[in-house]
mmCIF file of C-alpha atoms in Angstrom:
data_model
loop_
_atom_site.group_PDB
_atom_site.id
_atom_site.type_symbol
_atom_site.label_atom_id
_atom_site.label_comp_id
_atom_site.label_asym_id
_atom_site.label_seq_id
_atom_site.Cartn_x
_atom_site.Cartn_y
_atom_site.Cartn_z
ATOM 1 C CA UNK A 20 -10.975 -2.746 -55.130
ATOM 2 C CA UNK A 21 -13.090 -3.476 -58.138
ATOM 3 C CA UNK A 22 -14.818 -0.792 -60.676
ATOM 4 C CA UNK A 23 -17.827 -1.097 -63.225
ATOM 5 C CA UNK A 24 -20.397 0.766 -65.045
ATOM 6 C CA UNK A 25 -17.489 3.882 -66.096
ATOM 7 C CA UNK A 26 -18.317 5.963 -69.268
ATOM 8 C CA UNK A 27 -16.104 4.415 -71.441
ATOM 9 C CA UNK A 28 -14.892 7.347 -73.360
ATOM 10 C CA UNK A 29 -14.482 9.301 -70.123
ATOM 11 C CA UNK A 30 -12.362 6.229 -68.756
ATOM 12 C CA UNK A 31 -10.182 6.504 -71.881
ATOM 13 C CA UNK A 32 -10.332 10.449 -71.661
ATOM 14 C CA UNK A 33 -8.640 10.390 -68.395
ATOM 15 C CA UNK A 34 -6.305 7.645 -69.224
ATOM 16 C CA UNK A 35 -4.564 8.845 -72.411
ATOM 17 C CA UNK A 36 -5.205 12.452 -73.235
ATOM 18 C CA UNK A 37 -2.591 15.364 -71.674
ATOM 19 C CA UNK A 38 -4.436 18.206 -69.790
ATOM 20 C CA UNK A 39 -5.416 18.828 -66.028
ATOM 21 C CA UNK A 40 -8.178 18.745 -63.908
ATOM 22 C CA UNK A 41 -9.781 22.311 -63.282
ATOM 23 C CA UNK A 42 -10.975 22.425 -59.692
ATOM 24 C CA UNK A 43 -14.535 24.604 -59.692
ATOM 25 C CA UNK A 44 -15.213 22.617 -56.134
ATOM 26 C CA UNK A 45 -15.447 25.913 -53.539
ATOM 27 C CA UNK A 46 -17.910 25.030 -50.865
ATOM 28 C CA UNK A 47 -19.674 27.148 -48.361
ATOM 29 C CA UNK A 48 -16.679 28.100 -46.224
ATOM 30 C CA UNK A 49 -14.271 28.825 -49.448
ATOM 31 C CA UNK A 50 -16.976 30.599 -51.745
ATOM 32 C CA UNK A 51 -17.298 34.436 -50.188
ATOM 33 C CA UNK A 52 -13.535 34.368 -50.798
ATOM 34 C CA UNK A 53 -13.750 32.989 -54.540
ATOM 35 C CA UNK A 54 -16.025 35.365 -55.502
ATOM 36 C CA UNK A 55 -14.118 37.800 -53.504
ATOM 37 C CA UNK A 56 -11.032 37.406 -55.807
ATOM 38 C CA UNK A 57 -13.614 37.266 -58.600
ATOM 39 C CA UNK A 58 -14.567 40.517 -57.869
ATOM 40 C CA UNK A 59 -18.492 40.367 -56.651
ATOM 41 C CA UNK A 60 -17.840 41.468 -52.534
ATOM 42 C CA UNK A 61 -20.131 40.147 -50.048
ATOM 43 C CA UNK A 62 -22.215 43.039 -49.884
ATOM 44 C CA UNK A 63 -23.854 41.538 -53.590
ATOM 45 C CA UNK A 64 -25.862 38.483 -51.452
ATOM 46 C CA UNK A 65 -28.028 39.145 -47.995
ATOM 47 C CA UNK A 66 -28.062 34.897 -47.714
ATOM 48 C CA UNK A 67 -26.616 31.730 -48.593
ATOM 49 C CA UNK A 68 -29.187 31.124 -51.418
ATOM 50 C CA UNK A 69 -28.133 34.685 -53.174
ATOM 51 C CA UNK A 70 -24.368 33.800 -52.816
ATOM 52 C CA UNK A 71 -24.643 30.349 -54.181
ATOM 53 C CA UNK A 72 -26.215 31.334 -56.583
ATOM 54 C CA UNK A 73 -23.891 34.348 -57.628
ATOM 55 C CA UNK A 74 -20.564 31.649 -57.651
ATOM 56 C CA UNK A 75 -22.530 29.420 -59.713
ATOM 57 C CA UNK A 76 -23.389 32.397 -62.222
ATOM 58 C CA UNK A 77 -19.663 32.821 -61.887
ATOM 59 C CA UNK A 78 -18.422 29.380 -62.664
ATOM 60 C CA UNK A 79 -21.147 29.195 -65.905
ATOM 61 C CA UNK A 80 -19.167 32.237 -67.657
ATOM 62 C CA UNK A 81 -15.819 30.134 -67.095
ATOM 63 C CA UNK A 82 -17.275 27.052 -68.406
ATOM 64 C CA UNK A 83 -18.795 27.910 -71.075
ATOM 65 C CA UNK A 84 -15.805 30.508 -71.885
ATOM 66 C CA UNK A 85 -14.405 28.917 -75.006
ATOM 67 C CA UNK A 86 -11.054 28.901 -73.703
ATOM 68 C CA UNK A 87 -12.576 25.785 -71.223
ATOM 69 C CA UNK A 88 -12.650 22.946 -73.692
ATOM 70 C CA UNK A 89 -11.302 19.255 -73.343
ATOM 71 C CA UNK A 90 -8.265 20.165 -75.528
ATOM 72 C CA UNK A 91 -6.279 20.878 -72.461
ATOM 73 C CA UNK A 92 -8.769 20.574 -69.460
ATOM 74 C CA UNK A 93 -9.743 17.397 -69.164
ATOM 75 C CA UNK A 94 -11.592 17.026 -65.826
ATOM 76 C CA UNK A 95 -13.804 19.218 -63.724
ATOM 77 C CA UNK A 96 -14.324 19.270 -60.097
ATOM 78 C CA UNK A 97 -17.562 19.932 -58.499
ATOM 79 C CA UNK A 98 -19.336 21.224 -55.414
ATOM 80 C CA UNK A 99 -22.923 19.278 -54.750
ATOM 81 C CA UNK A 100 -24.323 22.833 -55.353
ATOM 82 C CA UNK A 101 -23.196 22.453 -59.090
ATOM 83 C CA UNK A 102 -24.109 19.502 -59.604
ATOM 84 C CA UNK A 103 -27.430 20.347 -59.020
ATOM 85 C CA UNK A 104 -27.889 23.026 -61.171
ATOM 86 C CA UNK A 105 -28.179 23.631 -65.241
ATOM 87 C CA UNK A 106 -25.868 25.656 -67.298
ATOM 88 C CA UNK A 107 -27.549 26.550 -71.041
ATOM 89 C CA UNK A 108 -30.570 24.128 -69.391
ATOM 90 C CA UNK A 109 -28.451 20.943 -68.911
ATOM 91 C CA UNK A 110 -27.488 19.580 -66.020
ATOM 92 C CA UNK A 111 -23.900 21.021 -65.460
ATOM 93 C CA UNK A 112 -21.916 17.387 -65.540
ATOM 94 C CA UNK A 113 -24.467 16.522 -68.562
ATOM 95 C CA UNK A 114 -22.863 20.301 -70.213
ATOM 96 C CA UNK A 115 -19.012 19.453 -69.430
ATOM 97 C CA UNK A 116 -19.123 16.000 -71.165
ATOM 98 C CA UNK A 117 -22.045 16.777 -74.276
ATOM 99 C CA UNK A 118 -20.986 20.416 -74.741
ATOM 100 C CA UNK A 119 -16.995 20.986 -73.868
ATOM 101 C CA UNK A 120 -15.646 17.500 -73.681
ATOM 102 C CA UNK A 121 -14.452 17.462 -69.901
ATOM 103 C CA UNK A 122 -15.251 14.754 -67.576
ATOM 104 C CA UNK A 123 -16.820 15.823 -64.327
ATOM 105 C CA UNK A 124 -15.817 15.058 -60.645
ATOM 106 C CA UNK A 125 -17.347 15.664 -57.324
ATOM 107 C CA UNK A 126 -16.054 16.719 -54.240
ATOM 108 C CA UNK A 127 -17.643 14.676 -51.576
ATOM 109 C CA UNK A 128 -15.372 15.360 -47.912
ATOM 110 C CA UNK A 129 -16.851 17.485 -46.265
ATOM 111 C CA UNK A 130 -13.262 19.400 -44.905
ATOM 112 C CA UNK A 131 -10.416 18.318 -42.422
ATOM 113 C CA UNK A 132 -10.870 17.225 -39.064
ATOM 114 C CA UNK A 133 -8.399 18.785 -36.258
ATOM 115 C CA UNK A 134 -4.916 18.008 -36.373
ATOM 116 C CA UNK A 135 -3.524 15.009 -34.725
ATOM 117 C CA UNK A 136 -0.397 12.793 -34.939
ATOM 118 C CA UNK A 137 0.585 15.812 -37.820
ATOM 119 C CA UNK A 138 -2.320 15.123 -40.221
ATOM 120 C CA UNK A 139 -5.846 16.420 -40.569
ATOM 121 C CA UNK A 140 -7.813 13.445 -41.540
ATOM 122 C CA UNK A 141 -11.140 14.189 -43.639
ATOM 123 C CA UNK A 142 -14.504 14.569 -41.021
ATOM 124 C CA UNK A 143 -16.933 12.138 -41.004
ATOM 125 C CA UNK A 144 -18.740 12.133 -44.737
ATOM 126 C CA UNK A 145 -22.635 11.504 -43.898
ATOM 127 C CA UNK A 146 -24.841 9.950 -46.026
ATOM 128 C CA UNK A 147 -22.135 9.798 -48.385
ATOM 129 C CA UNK A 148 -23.698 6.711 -49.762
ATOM 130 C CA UNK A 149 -27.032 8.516 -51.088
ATOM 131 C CA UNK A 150 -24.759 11.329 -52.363
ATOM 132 C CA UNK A 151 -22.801 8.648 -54.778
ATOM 133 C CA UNK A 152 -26.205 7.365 -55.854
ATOM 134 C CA UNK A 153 -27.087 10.710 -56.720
ATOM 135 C CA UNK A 154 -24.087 11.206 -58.309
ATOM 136 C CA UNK A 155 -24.091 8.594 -60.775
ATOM 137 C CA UNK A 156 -27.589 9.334 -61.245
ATOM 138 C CA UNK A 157 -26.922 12.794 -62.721
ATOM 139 C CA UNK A 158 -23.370 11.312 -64.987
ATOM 140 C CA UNK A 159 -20.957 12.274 -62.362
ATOM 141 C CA UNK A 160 -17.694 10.131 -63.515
ATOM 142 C CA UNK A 161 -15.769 10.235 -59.846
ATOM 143 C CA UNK A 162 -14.884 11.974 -57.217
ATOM 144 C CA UNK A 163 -12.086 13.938 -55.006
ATOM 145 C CA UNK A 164 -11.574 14.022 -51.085
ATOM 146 C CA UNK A 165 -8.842 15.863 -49.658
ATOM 147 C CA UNK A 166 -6.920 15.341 -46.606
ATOM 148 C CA UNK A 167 -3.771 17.427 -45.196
ATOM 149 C CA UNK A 168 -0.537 16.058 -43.727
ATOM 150 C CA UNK A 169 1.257 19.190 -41.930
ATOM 151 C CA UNK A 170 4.825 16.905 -40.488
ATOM 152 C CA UNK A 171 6.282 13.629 -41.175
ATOM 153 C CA UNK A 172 4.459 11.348 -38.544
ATOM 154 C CA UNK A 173 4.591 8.021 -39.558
ATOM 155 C CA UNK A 174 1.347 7.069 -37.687
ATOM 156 C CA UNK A 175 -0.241 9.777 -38.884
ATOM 157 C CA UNK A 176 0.464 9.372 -42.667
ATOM 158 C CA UNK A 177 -0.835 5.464 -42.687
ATOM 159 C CA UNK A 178 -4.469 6.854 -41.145
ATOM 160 C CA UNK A 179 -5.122 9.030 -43.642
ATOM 161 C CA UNK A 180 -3.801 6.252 -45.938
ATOM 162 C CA UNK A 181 -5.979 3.729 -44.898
ATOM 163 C CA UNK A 182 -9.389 6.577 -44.641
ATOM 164 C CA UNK A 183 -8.005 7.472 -48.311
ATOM 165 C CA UNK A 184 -8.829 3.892 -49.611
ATOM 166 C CA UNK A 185 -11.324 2.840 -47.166
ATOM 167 C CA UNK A 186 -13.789 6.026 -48.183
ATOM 168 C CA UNK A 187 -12.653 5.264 -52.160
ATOM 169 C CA UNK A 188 -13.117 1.604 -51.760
ATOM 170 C CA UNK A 189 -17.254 2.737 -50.596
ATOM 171 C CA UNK A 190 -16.779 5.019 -54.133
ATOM 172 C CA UNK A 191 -15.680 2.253 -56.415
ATOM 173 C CA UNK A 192 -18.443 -0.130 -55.397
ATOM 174 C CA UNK A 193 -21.166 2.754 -56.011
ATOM 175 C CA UNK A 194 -19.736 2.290 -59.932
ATOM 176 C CA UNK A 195 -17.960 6.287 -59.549
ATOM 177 C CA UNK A 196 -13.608 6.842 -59.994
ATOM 178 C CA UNK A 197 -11.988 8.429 -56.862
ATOM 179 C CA UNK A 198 -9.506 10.715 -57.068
ATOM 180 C CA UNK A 199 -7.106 9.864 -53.708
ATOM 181 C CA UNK A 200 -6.081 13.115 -52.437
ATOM 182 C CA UNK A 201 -3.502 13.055 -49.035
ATOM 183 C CA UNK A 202 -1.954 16.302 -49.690
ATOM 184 C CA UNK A 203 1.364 17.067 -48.056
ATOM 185 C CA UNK A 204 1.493 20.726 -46.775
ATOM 186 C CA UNK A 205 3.525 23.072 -49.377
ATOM 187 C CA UNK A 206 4.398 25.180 -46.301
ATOM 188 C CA UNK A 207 5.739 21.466 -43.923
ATOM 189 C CA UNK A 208 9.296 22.096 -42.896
ATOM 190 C CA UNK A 209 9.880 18.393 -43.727
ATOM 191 C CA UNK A 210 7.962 18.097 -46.631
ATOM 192 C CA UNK A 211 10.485 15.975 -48.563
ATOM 193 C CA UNK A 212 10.076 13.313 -45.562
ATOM 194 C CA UNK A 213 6.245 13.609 -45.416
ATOM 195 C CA UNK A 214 6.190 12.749 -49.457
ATOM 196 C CA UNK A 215 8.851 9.648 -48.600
ATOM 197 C CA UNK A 216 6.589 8.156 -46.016
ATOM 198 C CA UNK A 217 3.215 8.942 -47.882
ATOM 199 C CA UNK A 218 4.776 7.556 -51.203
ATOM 200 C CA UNK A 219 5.714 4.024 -48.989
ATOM 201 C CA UNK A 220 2.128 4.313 -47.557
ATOM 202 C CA UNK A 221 0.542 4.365 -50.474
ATOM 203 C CA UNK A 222 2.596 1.887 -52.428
ATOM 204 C CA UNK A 223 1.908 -0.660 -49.100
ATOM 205 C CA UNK A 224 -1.802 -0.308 -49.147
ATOM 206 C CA UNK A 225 -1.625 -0.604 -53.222
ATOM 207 C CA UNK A 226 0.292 -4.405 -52.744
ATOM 208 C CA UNK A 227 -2.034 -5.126 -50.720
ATOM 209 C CA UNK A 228 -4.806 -4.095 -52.930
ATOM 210 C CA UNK A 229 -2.898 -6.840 -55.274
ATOM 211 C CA UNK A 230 -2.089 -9.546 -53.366
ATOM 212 C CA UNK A 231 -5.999 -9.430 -52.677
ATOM 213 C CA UNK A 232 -7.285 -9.371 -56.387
ATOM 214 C CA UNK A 233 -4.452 -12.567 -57.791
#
């Protein structure tokens, strides 16, 4: 895999300074409950246009909250939706980076196919290749795809391996930094065995990643 074209003092940001990522990345499915817990109830929108809106009036007041600064956070994750709107009339990634100092991310899966072989691989991503353009377009730094392994299946932990770094491989070429997310189930009775087999995955497909670049 080979990378150009990063924001240099976002690359650096994300290398050296201590902090976490802040995930603001709820999508369709996710947001009634987020705002929910928030406390607006789904009586406050009549349609998917009034409720979008509402979480994204919702994740403005926590961004620009002066507590949400790139002291500690240093990354934000967003949904498309956010991407494509303004807080304070800039574009919201434009607003992380000039205003607070966080680097922003986009979620780009589009949610977890059924299980098989004790994983839930991410569904098909269309047209994720005009989304990255957009993307970078608007000063999105990288992204984050999630997939789900439930049991230790060998088998099943090398696909979602291999879709991992196939779909970031498609990321890294459109000039964007995935984050690689195969997520072992914090509820898996064998969890300790999942994180063995995913760890040997992922340290395979990285050798190979090696032996290809010397």
């Amino acid at each position: 895999m080979k990378a150009s074209g990063f924001n240099p003092q976002q690359l650096e940001k994300m290398k050296t300074h201590p902090g976490f990522i802040a995930a603001l990345d709820q999508s369709g499915g996710s947001t009634p409950g987020a705002l929910r817990l928030y406390g607006v109830k789904e009586s406050a929108w009549s349609n998917e246009a009034e409720m979008f809106a509402l979480v994204h009036q919702m994740r403005a007041r926590i961004i620009t909250s002066p507590s949400f600064n790139g002291e500690r956070i240093i990354g934000a994750i967003l949904f498309e939706d956010t991407m494509d709107r303004d807080i304070e009339s800039l574009p919201t990634a434009d607003y992380l980076w000039n205003v607070k100092q966080v680097v922003p991310f986009l979620k780009v899966d589009k949610g977890l196919a059924a299980e098989q072989d004790g994983v839930q691989l991410m569904k098909p991503i269309p047209a994720l290749a005009e989304l990255l353009t957009k993307a970078k377009a608007k000063r999105i730094f990288g992204t984050k795809m999630r997939s789900l392994i439930k049991r230790a299946d060998e088998a099943g932990i090398k696909s979602i391996v291999n879709q991992q770094f196939e779909v970031a491989e498609q990321i890294l070429a459109a000039g964007l930094l995935p984050i690689v997310e195969p997520e072992v189930d914090v509820h898996s009775t064998d969890k300790a065995k999942s994180e063995e087999l995913l760890k040997a995955a992922i340290l395979e497909k990285l050798n190979q990643l090696l032996r290809m670049s010397s």
